[in-house]
Structure formats: structure tokens, C-alpha cells
Amino acid sequence: MANNLSSVACSAGMTCLRRFPMTATVVAVAASHLDMHVGYDVVVSNILAGPLIRLAPELARLSRAQGLLGLSGILHEQAERVIEAYEPFYEQLRVEQEDQGWVLITGKRKP
């Protein structure tokens, strides 16, 4: 699931699948079309750090247990705050990639 259909969000989803190999059906869905009752295998968001921090509980609710997370649109100096916001819900959180000061954070939903 991607909150927008950008190539960055789709790339983040593929990076998650490489880090945590699994069989998953990947469908890009705009946020306005989400089924809030589905536990998605992969949740990806490419928005700025402030909204990502505020949306942590909602994005976690979209993810099934052991589901994968990819967050981008985050500046390097904001990464630790974003990770802290997602730690109650996800494990193995880390900066997976960095490009020109922007980072990709990945993790796995706690059981």
C-alpha cells in the first residue's frame, strides 16, 4: 500500500521486500481509497516527517502483524524522531538508504 503513487513510494516498498523477503501481492492504493479494515502486507508512505510522526498509529493499524513498513520523505536529521514514533508498533526499524540527505526507514510490524 502506498499513500501516493509516486515512484519513490513504490521503490520504498520494493526495498522493504528485499530486506524482509516474503510472498506478497503488491497493489498501490491512494490514501483516499484505503480499506481501513484490511491488514496490508506492506505499508509505504512518502510524505514529510511531521505528518509521518502524527500518522504513526494510523499507519500501524493498516499493517498486519509482521507486515513491512517503508517510510520516505524524511531528512537525515529527522530520522531518529520518526523511528521513535514508530517503535511502539514496529521492530527492526532502521535507516535503510540515504540519498542526498533524504532517508528511507524500514521495519517490521510487531506480532
PDB file of C-alpha atoms in Angstrom, residues 5 7 9 11 13 23 28-32 36 48 50 59 63 66-68 71 79 83 98-99 106-107 109:
ATOM      1  CA  LEU A   5       1.516   6.646  -6.334  1.00  0.00           C
ATOM      2  CA  SER A   7       7.927   6.201  -7.880  1.00  0.00           C
ATOM      3  CA  ALA A   9       6.940   5.221  -2.570  1.00  0.00           C
ATOM      4  CA  SER A  11      10.691   1.965  -4.722  1.00  0.00           C
ATOM      5  CA  GLY A  13       8.033  -0.840  -0.991  1.00  0.00           C
ATOM      6  CA  THR A  23       5.469 -13.522  -0.769  1.00  0.00           C
ATOM      7  CA  ALA A  28      -0.501   0.693  -4.995  1.00  0.00           C
ATOM      8  CA  VAL A  29      -3.512   2.373  -3.422  1.00  0.00           C
ATOM      9  CA  ALA A  30      -4.036   6.094  -2.974  1.00  0.00           C
ATOM     10  CA  ALA A  31      -4.806   7.029   0.645  1.00  0.00           C
ATOM     11  CA  SER A  32      -8.320   8.101  -0.296  1.00  0.00           C
ATOM     12  CA  MET A  36      -9.157   0.630   6.853  1.00  0.00           C
ATOM     13  CA  LEU A  48       7.359  14.650   5.291  1.00  0.00           C
ATOM     14  CA  GLY A  50       5.900  15.795  10.716  1.00  0.00           C
ATOM     15  CA  LEU A  59      -0.312   3.593   9.567  1.00  0.00           C
ATOM     16  CA  SER A  63      -0.350  -3.152   8.739  1.00  0.00           C
ATOM     17  CA  GLN A  66       4.790  -8.911  10.773  1.00  0.00           C
ATOM     18  CA  GLY A  67       3.819  -6.565   7.909  1.00  0.00           C
ATOM     19  CA  LEU A  68       6.527  -4.405   6.364  1.00  0.00           C
ATOM     20  CA  LEU A  71       8.861   5.481   5.156  1.00  0.00           C
ATOM     21  CA  ALA A  79      15.134  10.096  11.112  1.00  0.00           C
ATOM     22  CA  ILE A  83      11.903   5.972  14.308  1.00  0.00           C
ATOM     23  CA  GLU A  98      20.151   7.637   2.210  1.00  0.00           C
ATOM     24  CA  ASP A  99      20.268   9.825  -0.871  1.00  0.00           C
ATOM     25  CA  THR A 106      12.170   0.281   7.048  1.00  0.00           C
ATOM     26  CA  GLY A 107      10.803  -2.003   9.730  1.00  0.00           C
ATOM     27  CA  ARG A 109       5.250  -4.774  12.417  1.00  0.00           C
TER      28      ARG A 109
END
